[in-house]
PDB file of C-alpha atoms and ligand atoms in Angstrom:
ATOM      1  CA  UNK A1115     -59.609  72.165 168.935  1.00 49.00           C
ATOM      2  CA  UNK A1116     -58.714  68.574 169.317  1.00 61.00           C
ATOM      3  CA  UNK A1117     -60.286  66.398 172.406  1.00 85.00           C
ATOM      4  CA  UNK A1118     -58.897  63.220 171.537  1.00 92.00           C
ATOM      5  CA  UNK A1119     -55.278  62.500 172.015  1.00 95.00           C
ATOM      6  CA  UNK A1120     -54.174  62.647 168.593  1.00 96.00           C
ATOM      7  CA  UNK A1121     -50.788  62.458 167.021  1.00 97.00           C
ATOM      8  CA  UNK A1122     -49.420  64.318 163.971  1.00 97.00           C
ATOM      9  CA  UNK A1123     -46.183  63.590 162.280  1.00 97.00           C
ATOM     10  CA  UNK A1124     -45.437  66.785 160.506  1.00 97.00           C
ATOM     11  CA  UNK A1125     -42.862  65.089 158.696  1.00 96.00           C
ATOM     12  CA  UNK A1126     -40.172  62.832 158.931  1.00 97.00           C
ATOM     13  CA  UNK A1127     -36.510  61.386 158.003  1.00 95.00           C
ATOM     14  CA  UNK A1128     -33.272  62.437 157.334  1.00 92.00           C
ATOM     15  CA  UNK A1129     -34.687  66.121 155.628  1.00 93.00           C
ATOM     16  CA  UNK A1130     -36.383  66.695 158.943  1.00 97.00           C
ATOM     17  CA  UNK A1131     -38.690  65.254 162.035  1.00 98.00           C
ATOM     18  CA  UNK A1132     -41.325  66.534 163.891  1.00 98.00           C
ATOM     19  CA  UNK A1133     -43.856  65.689 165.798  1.00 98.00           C
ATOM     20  CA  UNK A1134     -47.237  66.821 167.351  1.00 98.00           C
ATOM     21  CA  UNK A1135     -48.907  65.335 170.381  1.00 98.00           C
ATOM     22  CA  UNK A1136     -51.960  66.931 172.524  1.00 97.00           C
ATOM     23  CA  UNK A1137     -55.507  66.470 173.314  1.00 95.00           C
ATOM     24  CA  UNK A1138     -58.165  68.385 174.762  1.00 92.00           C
ATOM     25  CA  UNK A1139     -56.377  71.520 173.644  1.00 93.00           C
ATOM     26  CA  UNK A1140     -53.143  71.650 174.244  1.00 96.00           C
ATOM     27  CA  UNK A1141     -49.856  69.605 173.454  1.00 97.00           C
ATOM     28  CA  UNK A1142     -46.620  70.039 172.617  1.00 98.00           C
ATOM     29  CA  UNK A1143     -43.866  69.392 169.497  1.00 98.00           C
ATOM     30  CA  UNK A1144     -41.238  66.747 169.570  1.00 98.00           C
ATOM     31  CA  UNK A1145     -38.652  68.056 167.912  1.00 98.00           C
ATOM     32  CA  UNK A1146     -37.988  70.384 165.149  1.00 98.00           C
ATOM     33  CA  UNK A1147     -36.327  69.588 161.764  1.00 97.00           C
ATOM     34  CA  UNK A1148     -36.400  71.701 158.415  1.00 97.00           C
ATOM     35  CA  UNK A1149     -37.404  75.579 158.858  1.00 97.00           C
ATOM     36  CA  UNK A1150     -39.813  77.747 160.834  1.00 97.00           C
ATOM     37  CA  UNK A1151     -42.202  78.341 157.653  1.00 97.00           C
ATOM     38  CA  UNK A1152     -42.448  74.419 157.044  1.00 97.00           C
ATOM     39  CA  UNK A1153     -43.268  73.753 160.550  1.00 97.00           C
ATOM     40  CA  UNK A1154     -46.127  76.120 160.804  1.00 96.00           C
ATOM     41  CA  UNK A1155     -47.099  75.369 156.994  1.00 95.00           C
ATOM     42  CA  UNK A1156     -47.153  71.799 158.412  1.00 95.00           C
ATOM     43  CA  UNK A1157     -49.294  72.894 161.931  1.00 95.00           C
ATOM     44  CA  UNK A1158     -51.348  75.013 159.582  1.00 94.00           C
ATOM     45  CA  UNK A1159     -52.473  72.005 157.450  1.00 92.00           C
ATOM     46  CA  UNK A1160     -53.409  70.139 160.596  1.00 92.00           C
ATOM     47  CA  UNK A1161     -55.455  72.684 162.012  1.00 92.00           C
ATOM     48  CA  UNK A1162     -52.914  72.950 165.084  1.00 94.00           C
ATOM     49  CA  UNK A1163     -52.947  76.245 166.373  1.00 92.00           C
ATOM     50  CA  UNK A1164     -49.709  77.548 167.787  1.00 91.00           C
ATOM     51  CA  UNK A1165     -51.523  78.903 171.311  1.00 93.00           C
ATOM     52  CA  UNK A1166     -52.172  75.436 171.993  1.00 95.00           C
ATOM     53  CA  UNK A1167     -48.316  74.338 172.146  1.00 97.00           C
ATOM     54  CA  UNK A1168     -46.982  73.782 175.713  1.00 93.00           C
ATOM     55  CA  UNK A1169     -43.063  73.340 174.626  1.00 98.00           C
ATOM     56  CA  UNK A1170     -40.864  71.811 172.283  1.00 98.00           C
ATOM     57  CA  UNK A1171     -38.874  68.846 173.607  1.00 98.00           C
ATOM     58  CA  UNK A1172     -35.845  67.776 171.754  1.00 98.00           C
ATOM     59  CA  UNK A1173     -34.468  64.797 171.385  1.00 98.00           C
ATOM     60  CA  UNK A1174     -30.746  65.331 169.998  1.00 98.00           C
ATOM     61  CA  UNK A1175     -28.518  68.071 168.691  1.00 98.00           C
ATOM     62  CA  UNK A1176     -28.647  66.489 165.158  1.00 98.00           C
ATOM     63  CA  UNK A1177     -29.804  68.922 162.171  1.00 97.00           C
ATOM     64  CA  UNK A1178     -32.773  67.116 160.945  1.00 98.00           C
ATOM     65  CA  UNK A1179     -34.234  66.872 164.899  1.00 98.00           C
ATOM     66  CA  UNK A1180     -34.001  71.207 165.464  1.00 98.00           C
ATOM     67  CA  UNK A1181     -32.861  73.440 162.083  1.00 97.00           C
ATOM     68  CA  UNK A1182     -35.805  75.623 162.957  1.00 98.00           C
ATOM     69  CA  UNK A1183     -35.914  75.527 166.447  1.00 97.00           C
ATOM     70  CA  UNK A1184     -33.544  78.954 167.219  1.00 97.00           C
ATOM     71  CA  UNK A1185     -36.037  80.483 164.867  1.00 97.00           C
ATOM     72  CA  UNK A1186     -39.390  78.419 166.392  1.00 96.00           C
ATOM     73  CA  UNK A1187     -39.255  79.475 169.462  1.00 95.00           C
ATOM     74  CA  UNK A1188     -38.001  82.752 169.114  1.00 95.00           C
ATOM     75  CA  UNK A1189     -40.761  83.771 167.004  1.00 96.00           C
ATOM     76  CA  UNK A1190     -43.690  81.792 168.698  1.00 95.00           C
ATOM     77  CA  UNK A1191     -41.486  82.167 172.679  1.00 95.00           C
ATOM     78  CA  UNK A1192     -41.829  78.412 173.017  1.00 96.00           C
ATOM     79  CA  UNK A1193     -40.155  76.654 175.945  1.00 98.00           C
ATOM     80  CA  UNK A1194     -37.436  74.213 174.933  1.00 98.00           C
ATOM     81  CA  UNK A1195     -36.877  71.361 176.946  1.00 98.00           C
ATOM     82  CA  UNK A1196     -33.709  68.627 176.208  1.00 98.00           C
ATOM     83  CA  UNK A1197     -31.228  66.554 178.484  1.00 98.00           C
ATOM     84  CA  UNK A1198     -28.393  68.521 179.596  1.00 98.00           C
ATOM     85  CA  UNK A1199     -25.828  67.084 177.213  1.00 98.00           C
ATOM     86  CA  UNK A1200     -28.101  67.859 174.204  1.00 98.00           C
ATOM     87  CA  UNK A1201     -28.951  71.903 175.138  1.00 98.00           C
ATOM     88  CA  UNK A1202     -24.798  71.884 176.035  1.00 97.00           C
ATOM     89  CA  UNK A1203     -24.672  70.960 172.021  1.00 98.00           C
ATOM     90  CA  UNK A1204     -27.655  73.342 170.921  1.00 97.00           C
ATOM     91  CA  UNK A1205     -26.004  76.329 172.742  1.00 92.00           C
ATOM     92  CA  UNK A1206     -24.645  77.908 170.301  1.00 91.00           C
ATOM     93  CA  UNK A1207     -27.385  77.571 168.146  1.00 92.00           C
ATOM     94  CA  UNK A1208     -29.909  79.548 170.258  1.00 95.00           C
ATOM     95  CA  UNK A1209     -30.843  82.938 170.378  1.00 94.00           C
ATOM     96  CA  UNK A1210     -29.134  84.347 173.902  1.00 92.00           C
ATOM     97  CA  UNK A1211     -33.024  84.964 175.655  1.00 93.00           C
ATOM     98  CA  UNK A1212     -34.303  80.986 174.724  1.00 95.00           C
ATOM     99  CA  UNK A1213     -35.774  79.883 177.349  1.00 96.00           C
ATOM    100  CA  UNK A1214     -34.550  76.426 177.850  1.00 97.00           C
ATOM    101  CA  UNK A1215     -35.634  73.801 180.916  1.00 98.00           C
ATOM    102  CA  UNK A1216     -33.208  70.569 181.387  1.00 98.00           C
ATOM    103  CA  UNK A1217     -35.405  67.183 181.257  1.00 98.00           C
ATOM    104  CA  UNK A1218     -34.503  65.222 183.550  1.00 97.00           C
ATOM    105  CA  UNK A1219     -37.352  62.240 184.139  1.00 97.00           C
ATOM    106  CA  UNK A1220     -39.808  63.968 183.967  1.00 98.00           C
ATOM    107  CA  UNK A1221     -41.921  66.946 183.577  1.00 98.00           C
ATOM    108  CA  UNK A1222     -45.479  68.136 183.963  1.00 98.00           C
ATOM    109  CA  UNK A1223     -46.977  70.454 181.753  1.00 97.00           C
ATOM    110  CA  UNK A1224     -50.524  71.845 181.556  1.00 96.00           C
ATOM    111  CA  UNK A1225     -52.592  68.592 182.401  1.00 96.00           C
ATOM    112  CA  UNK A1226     -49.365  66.762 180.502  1.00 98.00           C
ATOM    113  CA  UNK A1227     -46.689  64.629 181.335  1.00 98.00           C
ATOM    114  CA  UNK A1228     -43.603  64.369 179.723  1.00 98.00           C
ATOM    115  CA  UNK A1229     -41.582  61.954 180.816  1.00 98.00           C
ATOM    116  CA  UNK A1230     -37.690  61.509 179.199  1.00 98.00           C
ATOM    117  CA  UNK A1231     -36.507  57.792 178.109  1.00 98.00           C
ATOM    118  CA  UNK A1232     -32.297  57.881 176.927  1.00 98.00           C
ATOM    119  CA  UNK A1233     -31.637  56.108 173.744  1.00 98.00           C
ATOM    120  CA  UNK A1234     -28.517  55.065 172.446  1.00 98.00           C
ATOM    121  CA  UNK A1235     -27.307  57.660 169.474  1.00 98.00           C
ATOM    122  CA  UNK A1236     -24.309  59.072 168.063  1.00 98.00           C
ATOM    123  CA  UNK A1237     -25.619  62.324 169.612  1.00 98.00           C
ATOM    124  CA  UNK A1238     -24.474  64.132 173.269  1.00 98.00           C
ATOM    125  CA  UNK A1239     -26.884  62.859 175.216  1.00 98.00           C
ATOM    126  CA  UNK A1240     -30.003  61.256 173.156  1.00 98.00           C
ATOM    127  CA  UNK A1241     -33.610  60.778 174.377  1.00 98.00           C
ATOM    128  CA  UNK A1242     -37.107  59.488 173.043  1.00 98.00           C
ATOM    129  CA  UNK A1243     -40.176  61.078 174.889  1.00 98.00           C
ATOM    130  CA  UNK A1244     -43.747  60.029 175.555  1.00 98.00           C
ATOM    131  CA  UNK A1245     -46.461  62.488 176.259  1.00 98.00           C
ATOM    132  CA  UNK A1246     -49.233  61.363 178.543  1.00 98.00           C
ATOM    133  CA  UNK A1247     -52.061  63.661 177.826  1.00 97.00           C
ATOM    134  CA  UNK A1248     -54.806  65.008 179.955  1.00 94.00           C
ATOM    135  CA  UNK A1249     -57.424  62.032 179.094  1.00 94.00           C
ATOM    136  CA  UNK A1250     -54.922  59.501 180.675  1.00 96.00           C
ATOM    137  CA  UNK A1251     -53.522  58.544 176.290  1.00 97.00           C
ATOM    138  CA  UNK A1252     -49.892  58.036 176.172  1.00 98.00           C
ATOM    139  CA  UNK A1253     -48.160  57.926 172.967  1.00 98.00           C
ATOM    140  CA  UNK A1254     -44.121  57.435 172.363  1.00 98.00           C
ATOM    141  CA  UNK A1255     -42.092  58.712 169.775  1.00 98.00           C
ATOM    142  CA  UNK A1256     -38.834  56.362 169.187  1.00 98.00           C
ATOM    143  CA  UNK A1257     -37.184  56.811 166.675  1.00 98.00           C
ATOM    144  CA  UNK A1258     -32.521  57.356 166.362  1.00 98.00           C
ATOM    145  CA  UNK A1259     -31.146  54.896 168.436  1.00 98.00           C
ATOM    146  CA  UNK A1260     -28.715  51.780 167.384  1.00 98.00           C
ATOM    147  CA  UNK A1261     -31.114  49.392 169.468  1.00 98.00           C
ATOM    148  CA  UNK A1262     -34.246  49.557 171.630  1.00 98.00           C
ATOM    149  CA  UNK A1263     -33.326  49.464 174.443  1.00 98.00           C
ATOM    150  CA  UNK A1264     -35.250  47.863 177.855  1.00 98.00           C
ATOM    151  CA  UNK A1265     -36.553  51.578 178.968  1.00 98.00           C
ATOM    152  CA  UNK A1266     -37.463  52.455 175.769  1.00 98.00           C
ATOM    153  CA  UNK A1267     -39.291  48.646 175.373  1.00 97.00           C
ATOM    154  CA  UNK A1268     -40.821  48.987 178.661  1.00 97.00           C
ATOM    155  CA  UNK A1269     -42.424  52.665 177.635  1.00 97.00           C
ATOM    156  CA  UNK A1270     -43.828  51.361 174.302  1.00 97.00           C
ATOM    157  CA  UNK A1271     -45.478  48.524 175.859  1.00 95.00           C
ATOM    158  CA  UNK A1272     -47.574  50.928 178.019  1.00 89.00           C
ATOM    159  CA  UNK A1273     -48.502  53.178 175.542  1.00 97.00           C
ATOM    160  CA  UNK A1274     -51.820  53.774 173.598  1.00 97.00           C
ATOM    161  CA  UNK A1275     -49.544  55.058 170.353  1.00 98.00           C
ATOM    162  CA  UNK A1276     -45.880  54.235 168.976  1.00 98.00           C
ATOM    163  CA  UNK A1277     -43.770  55.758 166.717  1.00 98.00           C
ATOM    164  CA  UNK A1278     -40.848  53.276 165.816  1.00 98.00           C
ATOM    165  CA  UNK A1279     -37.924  53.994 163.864  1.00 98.00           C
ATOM    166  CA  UNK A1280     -37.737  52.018 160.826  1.00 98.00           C
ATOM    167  CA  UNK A1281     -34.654  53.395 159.381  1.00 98.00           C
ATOM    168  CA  UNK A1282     -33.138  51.295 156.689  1.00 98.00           C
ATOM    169  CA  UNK A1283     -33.370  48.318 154.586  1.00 98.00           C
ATOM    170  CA  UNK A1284     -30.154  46.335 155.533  1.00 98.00           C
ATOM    171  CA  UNK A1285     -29.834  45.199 151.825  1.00 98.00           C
ATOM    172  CA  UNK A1286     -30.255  48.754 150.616  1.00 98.00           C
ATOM    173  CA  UNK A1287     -28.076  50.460 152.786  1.00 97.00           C
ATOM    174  CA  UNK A1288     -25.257  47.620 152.387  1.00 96.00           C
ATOM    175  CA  UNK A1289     -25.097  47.862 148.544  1.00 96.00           C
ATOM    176  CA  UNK A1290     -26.357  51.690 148.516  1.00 95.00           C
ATOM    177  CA  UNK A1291     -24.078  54.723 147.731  1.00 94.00           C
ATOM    178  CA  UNK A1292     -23.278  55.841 151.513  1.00 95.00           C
ATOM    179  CA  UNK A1293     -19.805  55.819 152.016  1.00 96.00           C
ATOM    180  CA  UNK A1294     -18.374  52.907 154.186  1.00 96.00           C
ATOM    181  CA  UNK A1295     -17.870  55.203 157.329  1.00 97.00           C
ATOM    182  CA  UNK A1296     -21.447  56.130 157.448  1.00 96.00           C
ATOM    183  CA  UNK A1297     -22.455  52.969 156.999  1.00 97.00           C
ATOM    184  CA  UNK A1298     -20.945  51.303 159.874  1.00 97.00           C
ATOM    185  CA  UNK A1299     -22.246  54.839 162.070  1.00 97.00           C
ATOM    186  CA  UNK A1300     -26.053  53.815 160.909  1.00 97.00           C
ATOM    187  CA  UNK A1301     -25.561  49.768 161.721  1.00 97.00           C
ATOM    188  CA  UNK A1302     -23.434  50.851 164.889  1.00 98.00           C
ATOM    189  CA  UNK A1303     -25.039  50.468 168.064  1.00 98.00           C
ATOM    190  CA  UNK A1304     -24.931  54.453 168.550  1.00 98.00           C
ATOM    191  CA  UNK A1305     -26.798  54.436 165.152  1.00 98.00           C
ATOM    192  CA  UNK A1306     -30.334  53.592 163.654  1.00 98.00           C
ATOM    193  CA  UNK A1307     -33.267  50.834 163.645  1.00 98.00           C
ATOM    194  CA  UNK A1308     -33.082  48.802 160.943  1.00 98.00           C
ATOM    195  CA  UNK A1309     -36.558  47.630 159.385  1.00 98.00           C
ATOM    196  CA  UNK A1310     -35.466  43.971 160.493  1.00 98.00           C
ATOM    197  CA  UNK A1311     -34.983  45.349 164.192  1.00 98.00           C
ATOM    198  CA  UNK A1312     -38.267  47.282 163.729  1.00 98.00           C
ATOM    199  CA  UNK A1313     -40.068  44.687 162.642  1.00 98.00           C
ATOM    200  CA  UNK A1314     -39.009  42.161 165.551  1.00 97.00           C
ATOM    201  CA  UNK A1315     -39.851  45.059 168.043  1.00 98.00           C
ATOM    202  CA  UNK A1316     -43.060  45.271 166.975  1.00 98.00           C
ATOM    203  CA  UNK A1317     -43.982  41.965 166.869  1.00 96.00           C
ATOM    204  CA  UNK A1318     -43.467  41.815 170.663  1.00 95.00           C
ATOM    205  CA  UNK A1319     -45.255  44.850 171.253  1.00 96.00           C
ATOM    206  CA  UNK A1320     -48.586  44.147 169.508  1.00 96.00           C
ATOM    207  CA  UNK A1321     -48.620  40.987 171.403  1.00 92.00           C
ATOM    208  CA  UNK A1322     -48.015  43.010 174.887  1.00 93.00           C
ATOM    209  CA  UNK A1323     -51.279  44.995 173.433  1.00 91.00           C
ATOM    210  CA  UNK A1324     -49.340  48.245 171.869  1.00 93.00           C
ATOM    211  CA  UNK A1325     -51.550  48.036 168.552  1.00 94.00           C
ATOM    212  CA  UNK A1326     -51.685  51.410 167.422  1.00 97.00           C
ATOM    213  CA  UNK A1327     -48.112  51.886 165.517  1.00 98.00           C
ATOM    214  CA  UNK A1328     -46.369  54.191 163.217  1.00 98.00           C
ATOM    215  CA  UNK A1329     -43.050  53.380 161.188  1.00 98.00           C
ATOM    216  CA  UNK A1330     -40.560  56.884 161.746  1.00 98.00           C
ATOM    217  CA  UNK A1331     -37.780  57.932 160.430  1.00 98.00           C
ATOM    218  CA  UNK A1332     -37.488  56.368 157.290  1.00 98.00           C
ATOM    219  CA  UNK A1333     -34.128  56.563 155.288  1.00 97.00           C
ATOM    220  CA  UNK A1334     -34.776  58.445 151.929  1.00 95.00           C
ATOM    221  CA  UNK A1335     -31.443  56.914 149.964  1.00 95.00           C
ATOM    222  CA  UNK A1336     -32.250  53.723 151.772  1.00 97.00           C
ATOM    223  CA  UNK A1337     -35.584  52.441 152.300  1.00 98.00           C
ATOM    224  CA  UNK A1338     -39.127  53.094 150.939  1.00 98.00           C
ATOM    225  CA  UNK A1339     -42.787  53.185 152.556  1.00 97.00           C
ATOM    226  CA  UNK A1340     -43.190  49.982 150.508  1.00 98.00           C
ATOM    227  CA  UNK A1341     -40.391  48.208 151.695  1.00 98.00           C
ATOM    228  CA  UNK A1342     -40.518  49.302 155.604  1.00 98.00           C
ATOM    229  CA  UNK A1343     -44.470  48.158 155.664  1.00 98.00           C
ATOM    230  CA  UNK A1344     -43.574  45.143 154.417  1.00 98.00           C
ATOM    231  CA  UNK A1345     -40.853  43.748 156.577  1.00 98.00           C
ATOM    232  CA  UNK A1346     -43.095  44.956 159.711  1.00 98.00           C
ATOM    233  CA  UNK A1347     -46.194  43.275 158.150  1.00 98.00           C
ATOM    234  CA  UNK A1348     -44.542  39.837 157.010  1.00 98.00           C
ATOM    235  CA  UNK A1349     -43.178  40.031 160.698  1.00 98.00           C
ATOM    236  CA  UNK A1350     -46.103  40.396 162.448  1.00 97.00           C
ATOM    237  CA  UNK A1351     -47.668  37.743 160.394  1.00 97.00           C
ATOM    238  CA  UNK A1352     -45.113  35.266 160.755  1.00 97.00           C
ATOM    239  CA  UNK A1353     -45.666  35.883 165.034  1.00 96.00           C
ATOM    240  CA  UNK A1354     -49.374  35.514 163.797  1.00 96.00           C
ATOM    241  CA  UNK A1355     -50.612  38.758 164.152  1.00 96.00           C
ATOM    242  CA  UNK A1356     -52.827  40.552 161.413  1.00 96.00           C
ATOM    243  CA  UNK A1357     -52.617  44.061 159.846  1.00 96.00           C
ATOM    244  CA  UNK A1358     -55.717  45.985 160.761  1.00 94.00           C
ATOM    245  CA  UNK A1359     -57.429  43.287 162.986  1.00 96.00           C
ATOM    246  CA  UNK A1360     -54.644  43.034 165.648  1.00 96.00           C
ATOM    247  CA  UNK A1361     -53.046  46.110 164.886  1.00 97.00           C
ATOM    248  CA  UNK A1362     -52.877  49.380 162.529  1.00 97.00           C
ATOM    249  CA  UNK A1363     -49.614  50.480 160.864  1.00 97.00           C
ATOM    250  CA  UNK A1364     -48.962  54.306 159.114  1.00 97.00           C
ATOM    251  CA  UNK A1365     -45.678  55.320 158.308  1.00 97.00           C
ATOM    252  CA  UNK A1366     -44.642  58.957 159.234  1.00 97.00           C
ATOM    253  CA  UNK A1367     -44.709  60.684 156.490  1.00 95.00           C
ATOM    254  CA  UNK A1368     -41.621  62.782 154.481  1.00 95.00           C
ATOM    255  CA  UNK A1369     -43.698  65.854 153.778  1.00 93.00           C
ATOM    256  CA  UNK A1370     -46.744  66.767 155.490  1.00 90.00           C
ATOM    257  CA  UNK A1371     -49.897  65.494 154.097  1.00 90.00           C
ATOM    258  CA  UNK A1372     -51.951  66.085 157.153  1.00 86.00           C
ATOM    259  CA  UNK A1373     -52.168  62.497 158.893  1.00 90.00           C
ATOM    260  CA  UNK A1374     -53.177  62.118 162.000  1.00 92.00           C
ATOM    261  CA  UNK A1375     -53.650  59.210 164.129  1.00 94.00           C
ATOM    262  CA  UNK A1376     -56.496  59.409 167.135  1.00 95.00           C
ATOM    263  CA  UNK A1377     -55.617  56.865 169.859  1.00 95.00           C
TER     264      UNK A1377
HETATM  265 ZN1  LIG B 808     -32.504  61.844 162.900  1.00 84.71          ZN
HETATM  266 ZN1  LIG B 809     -29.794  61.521 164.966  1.00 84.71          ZN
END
């Protein structure tokens, strides 16, 4: 198995998210949207084995973060761990044995640490993790939250690998189909990171040294691939920073197609 730290993003946006994170043979799953058949179809095509998964750490109650999780870790006995507020909203949801841990900071796992930043989401109680793996790597996955917050700016700028939401064109969404409501949830600070917002984040990170960066979360109604790269690109160019000398850029994509970043 994997040495490196390496990330996977199974897939991502509003159909479902998911993550993978580990190195030297073990690492765990950050969330878990769509079904149990699509997330090991997904692990499958990456050549992650399932023995090799510590946990699954959830970020928020929200369909598209953990629609297969009751099944996931019934089937493969995976340890869940959330905030409070968020396994208070998944209890239902569960099968009666789960067993489920509350995240506090922190927690250690295998030669892993896990350690719980709070983001601001229409959700319970909504967090972003970063997994610090056992060759010292750090990587953060950021993505549904109205703003970044200083926490969640302070734990990108220390890590090796960064997943940032880039959610939604502004122009898009504004003249899109979305009914007012929802729009003003998604530009709400309890909602999600614009490419504009993105794009500024990322500019300050590269120049703290972050340089390994992933666009998440992309809006399918709207936003594209195209669009989100560009905004972050034309950014970091106007702050005078170029793509793939001073930094790399993926997006995360929809379906699997078995990227993976080593950091
Ligand atoms: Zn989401
Ligand atoms: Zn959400």
């Amino acid at each position: 198995m994997m040495d490196l730290a390496k990330a996977i993003p199974l897939f991502s946006g509003s159909s479902g998210n998911s993550y993978f994170i580990g190195a030297k043979g073990e690492g765990v799953l950050i969330d878990a949207g769509r079904n149990c058949k699509q997330l090991e179809l997904a692990l499958e095509a990456a050549s992650v084995d399932f023995s090799s998964i510590g946990a699954v750490f959830i970020t928020h109650e929200h369909t598209d973060h953990c629609s297969a999780l009751r099944v996931l870790a019934n089937k493969h006995r995976l340890d869940i761990y959330a905030s409070e507020g968020t396994l208070n909203a998944l209890s239902g949801k569960l099968y009666p044995n789960a067993r489920v841990h509350v995240i506090e900071k922190e927690t250690a796992l295998g030669n892993m640490l896990i350690r719980r930043i709070d983001t601001p989401h229409d959700a319970a109680e909504s967090c972003c993790y970063s997994v610090t793996t056992a060759d010292g790597k750090t990587a953060l996955i950021a993505t549904d939250m109205g703003f970044v917050t200083p926490e969640v700016r302070a734990a990108a700028c220390g890590s090796d690998f960064v997943v940032l939401e880039s959610n939604h064109d502004l122009e898009m969404l504004r003249l899109g189909p979305y009914p007012y409501i929802l729009k003003k949830r998604i530009l709400s600070d309890r909602g999600h990171l614009s490419n504009d917002a993105c794009s500024v984040e990322l500019a300050q990170l590269v120049s703290s040294g972050a340089c390994r960066l992933m666009l998440g979360h992309l809006s399918e109604q709207n936003n594209t691939p195209q669009i989100a790269l560009r905004a972050s690109v034309a950014e970091l160019e106007r702050a005078g920073m170029k793509f793939r000398r001073d930094y790399t850029l993926d997006i995360a994509p929809k379906e699997p197609t078995g990227l993976s970043v080593i950091y």
